[in-house]
Short mmCIF file of C-alpha atoms in Angstrom, two decimals:
data_model
loop_
_atom_site.label_atom_id
_atom_site.label_comp_id
_atom_site.label_asym_id
_atom_site.label_seq_id
_atom_site.Cartn_x
_atom_site.Cartn_y
_atom_site.Cartn_z
CA MET D 10 0.00 0.00 0.00
CA LEU D 11 1.28 3.44 -0.94
CA SER D 12 1.78 6.14 1.66
CA GLU D 13 0.01 8.82 -0.42
CA LEU D 14 -2.94 8.90 -2.80
CA LEU D 15 -1.65 7.93 -6.25
CA THR D 16 -2.95 10.79 -8.34
CA PHE D 17 -2.19 11.17 -12.04
CA ASP D 18 0.50 13.74 -11.27
CA ARG D 19 2.25 11.34 -8.88
CA ILE D 20 2.51 8.48 -11.39
CA GLU D 21 6.15 8.11 -12.43
CA ILE D 22 6.78 6.43 -15.77
CA GLY D 23 9.17 3.49 -15.47
CA GLN D 24 9.13 3.57 -11.69
CA SER D 25 8.16 0.16 -10.28
CA LEU D 26 5.08 0.18 -8.08
CA GLY D 27 6.36 -2.92 -6.31
CA VAL D 28 5.36 -6.57 -6.16
CA HIS D 29 2.10 -8.08 -4.96
CA GLU D 30 2.06 -11.66 -3.72
CA SER D 31 -0.97 -13.93 -3.87
CA ILE D 32 -1.52 -17.61 -3.20
CA ILE D 33 -3.68 -19.83 -5.35
CA ASP D 34 -5.75 -21.94 -2.99
CA GLN D 35 -9.03 -23.79 -3.12
CA ALA D 36 -10.88 -20.85 -1.56
CA ALA D 37 -9.69 -18.53 -4.34
CA LEU D 38 -10.92 -20.94 -7.01
CA ASP D 39 -14.22 -21.39 -5.17
CA ARG D 40 -14.80 -17.62 -5.02
CA TRP D 41 -14.16 -17.37 -8.75
CA ARG D 42 -16.51 -20.26 -9.53
CA ALA D 43 -19.19 -18.61 -7.38
CA VAL D 44 -19.25 -15.77 -9.91
CA TYR D 45 -18.83 -17.70 -13.17
CA GLY D 46 -19.88 -21.25 -12.40
CA ASP D 47 -17.78 -24.35 -12.93
CA ASP D 48 -14.69 -24.18 -15.10
CA VAL D 49 -15.00 -25.00 -18.78
CA GLY D 50 -13.99 -28.65 -19.16
CA GLY D 51 -14.52 -29.39 -15.45
CA ASN D 52 -12.93 -28.15 -12.25
CA THR D 53 -9.32 -29.11 -11.59
CA ASP D 54 -6.52 -27.80 -9.38
CA ALA D 55 -5.65 -25.29 -12.08
CA ALA D 56 -7.01 -21.75 -12.11
CA PRO D 57 -9.38 -21.33 -15.07
CA PRO D 58 -7.96 -19.21 -17.91
CA ASP D 59 -10.48 -16.44 -17.29
CA MET D 60 -9.11 -15.96 -13.77
CA VAL D 61 -6.14 -14.08 -15.23
CA SER D 62 -7.86 -10.75 -14.83
CA GLY D 63 -8.88 -11.50 -11.25
CA ILE D 64 -5.28 -12.19 -10.31
CA VAL D 65 -3.77 -9.31 -12.27
CA MET D 66 -6.39 -6.74 -11.30
CA ALA D 67 -6.25 -7.62 -7.60
CA ALA D 68 -2.49 -7.10 -7.71
CA GLN D 69 -2.71 -3.92 -9.74
CA LEU D 70 -5.32 -2.40 -7.46
CA GLU D 71 -3.34 -3.23 -4.36
CA LEU D 72 -0.11 -1.84 -5.84
CA THR D 73 -1.84 1.44 -6.72
CA ASN D 74 -3.75 1.73 -3.46
CA PRO D 75 -4.82 4.32 -2.47
CA HIS D 76 -5.86 5.88 -5.77
CA PRO D 77 -8.68 8.29 -6.64
CA ASP D 78 -12.16 6.75 -6.87
CA GLY D 79 -14.04 6.68 -10.15
CA GLY D 80 -11.37 5.57 -12.60
CA LEU D 81 -12.27 3.56 -15.70
CA HIS D 82 -10.64 0.78 -17.72
CA ALA D 83 -10.25 1.56 -21.40
CA GLY D 84 -8.44 -1.51 -22.69
CA GLN D 85 -6.34 -4.51 -21.73
CA GLN D 86 -3.79 -6.77 -23.37
CA TYR D 87 -2.85 -10.14 -21.94
CA VAL D 88 -0.43 -12.91 -22.70
CA LEU D 89 -1.31 -16.07 -20.82
CA HIS D 90 1.74 -18.31 -20.52
CA ARG D 91 0.44 -21.01 -18.19
CA ARG D 92 -2.33 -21.63 -15.70
CA PRO D 93 -1.32 -21.45 -12.04
CA VAL D 94 -2.40 -24.31 -9.80
CA ILE D 95 -3.41 -24.67 -6.16
CA GLY D 96 -0.36 -24.12 -3.98
CA ASP D 97 1.33 -21.67 -6.32
CA THR D 98 2.54 -18.37 -4.92
CA LEU D 99 2.28 -15.66 -7.56
CA ARG D 100 4.25 -12.43 -7.59
CA THR D 101 2.88 -9.65 -9.77
CA SER D 102 4.93 -6.54 -10.50
CA SER D 103 3.63 -3.35 -12.08
CA VAL D 104 5.31 -0.44 -13.84
CA PRO D 105 3.68 2.64 -15.38
CA LEU D 106 4.41 2.66 -19.12
CA SER D 107 2.89 5.97 -20.18
CA LYS D 108 0.52 8.74 -19.21
CA GLU D 109 -0.99 11.62 -21.11
CA VAL D 110 -3.97 13.96 -21.02
CA ARG D 111 -6.15 13.67 -24.13
CA LYS D 112 -9.46 15.46 -24.59
CA GLY D 113 -9.50 16.26 -20.91
CA ARG D 114 -9.03 12.64 -19.84
CA ARG D 115 -6.03 11.30 -17.93
CA TRP D 116 -4.82 8.21 -19.80
CA VAL D 117 -2.45 5.82 -18.05
CA GLN D 118 -0.88 2.55 -19.22
CA MET D 119 0.61 0.08 -16.75
CA LYS D 120 2.54 -3.09 -17.56
CA THR D 121 2.31 -6.05 -15.21
CA GLU D 122 4.18 -9.32 -15.05
CA THR D 123 3.14 -12.30 -12.95
CA ARG D 124 5.56 -15.10 -12.05
CA ASP D 125 5.24 -18.19 -9.89
CA GLN D 126 7.48 -19.41 -7.05
CA GLN D 127 9.84 -20.95 -9.62
CA ASP D 128 10.09 -17.60 -11.38
CA ARG D 129 8.21 -18.97 -14.38
CA LEU D 130 6.28 -16.38 -16.34
CA ILE D 131 2.54 -16.88 -15.81
CA TYR D 132 0.92 -13.73 -17.22
CA GLU D 133 1.90 -10.47 -18.88
CA ALA D 134 -0.54 -7.60 -19.20
CA VAL D 135 -0.78 -4.00 -20.36
CA LEU D 136 -3.66 -2.17 -18.70
CA THR D 137 -4.97 1.08 -20.18
CA MET D 138 -6.95 3.20 -17.75
CA ILE D 139 -8.53 6.60 -17.38
CA TRP D 140 -7.31 7.93 -14.07
CA ALA D 141 -9.94 9.73 -12.04
CA ALA D 142 -7.84 12.61 -10.68
CA MET U 289 -9.14 -23.92 -37.73
CA GLN U 290 -12.65 -23.31 -36.51
CA ASN U 291 -14.36 -20.29 -37.97
CA GLU U 292 -16.30 -19.30 -34.86
CA ILE U 293 -15.71 -18.97 -31.16
CA LEU U 294 -18.73 -20.46 -29.42
CA PRO U 295 -20.87 -17.86 -27.62
CA VAL U 296 -20.91 -17.75 -23.82
CA SER U 297 -23.37 -15.55 -21.91
CA LEU U 298 -23.74 -14.18 -18.40
CA LYS U 299 -26.33 -12.05 -16.62
CA ILE U 300 -24.65 -9.18 -14.79
CA THR U 301 -26.57 -8.88 -11.54
CA GLN U 302 -25.64 -6.51 -8.72
CA ASP U 303 -24.90 -9.57 -6.55
CA ARG U 304 -22.43 -10.77 -9.17
CA ILE U 305 -20.82 -7.32 -9.35
CA ASN U 306 -20.52 -7.23 -5.55
CA ALA U 307 -18.92 -10.69 -5.47
CA TYR U 308 -16.50 -9.74 -8.25
CA ALA U 309 -15.54 -6.57 -6.38
CA GLY U 310 -14.65 -8.76 -3.42
CA ILE U 311 -12.52 -11.15 -5.47
CA THR U 312 -10.58 -8.46 -7.26
CA GLY U 313 -10.33 -6.14 -4.27
CA ASP U 314 -11.98 -3.42 -6.35
CA PRO U 315 -14.32 -1.34 -4.19
CA ASN U 316 -14.61 1.42 -6.82
CA PRO U 317 -17.95 3.04 -5.90
CA ILE U 318 -18.82 3.41 -9.58
CA HIS U 319 -19.62 -0.34 -9.39
CA LEU U 320 -21.18 -0.44 -5.95
CA ASP U 321 -22.62 2.90 -4.84
CA ALA U 322 -25.65 4.07 -6.82
CA ALA U 323 -25.53 7.60 -5.40
CA PHE U 324 -21.84 8.03 -6.24
CA ALA U 325 -22.21 6.43 -9.68
CA ALA U 326 -25.16 8.69 -10.54
CA LYS U 327 -22.91 11.73 -10.21
CA THR U 328 -20.25 10.40 -12.59
CA GLU U 329 -20.18 10.66 -16.37
CA MET U 330 -21.60 7.10 -16.42
CA GLY U 331 -24.80 8.31 -14.79
CA GLY U 332 -25.26 5.16 -12.74
CA ILE U 333 -23.68 1.90 -11.69
CA ILE U 334 -21.60 0.11 -14.29
CA ALA U 335 -20.13 -3.38 -13.97
CA HIS U 336 -16.38 -3.98 -13.86
CA GLY U 337 -15.28 -4.23 -17.49
CA THR U 338 -13.25 -7.33 -16.77
CA LEU U 339 -16.33 -9.12 -15.38
CA SER U 340 -17.58 -9.26 -18.98
CA MET U 341 -14.14 -9.51 -20.59
CA ASN U 342 -13.49 -12.81 -18.83
CA LEU U 343 -16.27 -14.38 -20.89
CA ILE U 344 -14.01 -14.12 -23.93
CA LEU U 345 -11.52 -16.51 -22.36
CA ARG U 346 -14.33 -18.78 -21.20
CA ALA U 347 -15.65 -18.84 -24.76
CA MET U 348 -12.17 -19.59 -26.08
CA ALA U 349 -11.81 -22.45 -23.59
CA GLU U 350 -15.26 -23.70 -24.54
CA THR U 351 -14.35 -23.71 -28.23
CA PHE U 352 -10.77 -24.93 -28.24
CA GLY U 353 -10.35 -26.45 -24.78
CA PRO U 354 -8.65 -24.88 -21.75
CA ASP U 355 -5.17 -25.84 -23.03
CA ALA U 356 -5.65 -23.41 -25.91
CA CYS U 357 -5.50 -20.61 -23.34
CA ASP U 358 -1.93 -21.46 -22.31
CA ASP U 359 0.39 -19.33 -24.43
CA ALA U 360 -2.58 -17.37 -25.74
CA GLU U 361 -2.98 -13.64 -26.35
CA MET U 362 -5.89 -11.25 -25.94
CA ASP U 363 -6.14 -7.55 -26.78
CA ILE U 364 -9.44 -5.78 -26.11
CA ARG U 365 -11.04 -2.37 -25.67
CA PHE U 366 -13.99 -1.51 -23.49
CA VAL U 367 -16.34 0.46 -25.73
CA LYS U 368 -19.62 0.68 -23.83
CA PRO U 369 -20.55 0.32 -20.18
CA VAL U 370 -22.38 -2.75 -18.91
CA ARG U 371 -25.32 -2.02 -16.64
CA VAL U 372 -26.92 -4.00 -13.86
CA ASP U 373 -29.12 -6.82 -15.24
CA ASP U 374 -27.58 -6.66 -18.72
CA VAL U 375 -27.02 -10.06 -20.31
CA VAL U 376 -23.69 -10.10 -22.11
CA THR U 377 -22.46 -12.62 -24.65
CA ALA U 378 -18.89 -13.23 -25.81
CA SER U 379 -18.28 -14.59 -29.29
CA GLY U 380 -15.75 -14.42 -32.10
CA THR U 381 -14.97 -15.13 -35.71
CA HIS U 382 -11.75 -16.14 -37.42
CA ASP U 383 -9.88 -13.18 -38.92
CA ARG U 384 -9.03 -14.27 -42.45
CA GLU U 385 -6.52 -11.45 -42.84
CA GLN U 386 -4.66 -12.32 -39.61
CA PRO U 387 -4.06 -16.07 -39.52
CA GLY U 388 -4.44 -17.46 -36.03
CA ARG U 389 -6.42 -14.51 -34.76
CA TYR U 390 -10.09 -14.28 -33.95
CA ASN U 391 -11.96 -11.01 -33.80
CA VAL U 392 -13.95 -11.11 -30.60
CA GLN U 393 -16.67 -9.08 -29.00
CA VAL U 394 -18.86 -9.05 -25.98
CA ALA U 395 -22.31 -7.70 -26.76
CA ASN U 396 -25.23 -6.81 -24.54
CA GLN U 397 -28.79 -8.09 -24.91
CA ALA U 398 -29.48 -5.40 -27.53
CA GLY U 399 -26.59 -6.68 -29.63
CA GLU U 400 -24.48 -3.61 -28.91
CA PRO U 401 -20.77 -4.36 -28.54
CA VAL U 402 -19.46 -3.51 -25.09
CA ILE U 403 -15.98 -5.00 -25.65
CA VAL U 404 -14.15 -5.51 -28.95
CA GLY U 405 -10.74 -6.92 -29.77
CA TRP U 406 -8.94 -10.07 -30.79
CA VAL U 407 -7.53 -13.26 -29.35
CA ARG U 408 -4.91 -15.72 -30.53
CA PRO U 409 -5.36 -19.20 -29.09
CA ALA U 410 -2.27 -21.28 -28.33
CA GLY U 411 -0.92 -23.13 -31.30
CA ALA U 412 -2.24 -20.62 -33.79
CA PRO U 413 0.23 -18.96 -36.15
CA ALA U 414 1.69 -15.78 -34.58
#
């Protein structure tokens, strides 16, 4: 958690926002399935492919916390390398890639990378957002 | 390769939005607080964009199998907000000009795209 509100002006391009750690456990998979239903192809110990955004967004939000309320997502790019499984500890890092004001809106791009406990690449993402303030 | 990505639908209830906010740790009041959301440019509660986006990967898994999502790519834009009680459907068609890619969309019950973009399942030509 950051010590000060992460406003648009405070975002530093290329400056790491840190690393967020999360553990894939049965409870996490159960919470996901409570929203979407059973995994396509049947439930296993692996996180379903669609859980990528849940893992990445939870990390991103924590790494940018606190930030101004009311922001919006404009676009997202993902590369899914492999599905994490129960017992994996994931480490997601985030770095601001760009920011600019266009038509009165504060556009921000962040790049994230998620690795497992063996340092294997799990996910890569570029998140494009409209920062609230 | 298959020409279509099989459609997958979901009703976006407020309960589902609340649960998703808990999972992702996203308490943005634009998703949860009707009074706050009414004062924003959205004019009311909107669902998390990724709540609908995730249907694209579910549809891809449904069509090609979950293994096709390992070493896969997705690039999307959120083009229209999703409201409470909307029913959204993800689908896609093979892009003949970009081998290995599928143009995808998530549309609401009126057929209006809310998310557009493309995916490349694993094993498809880069």
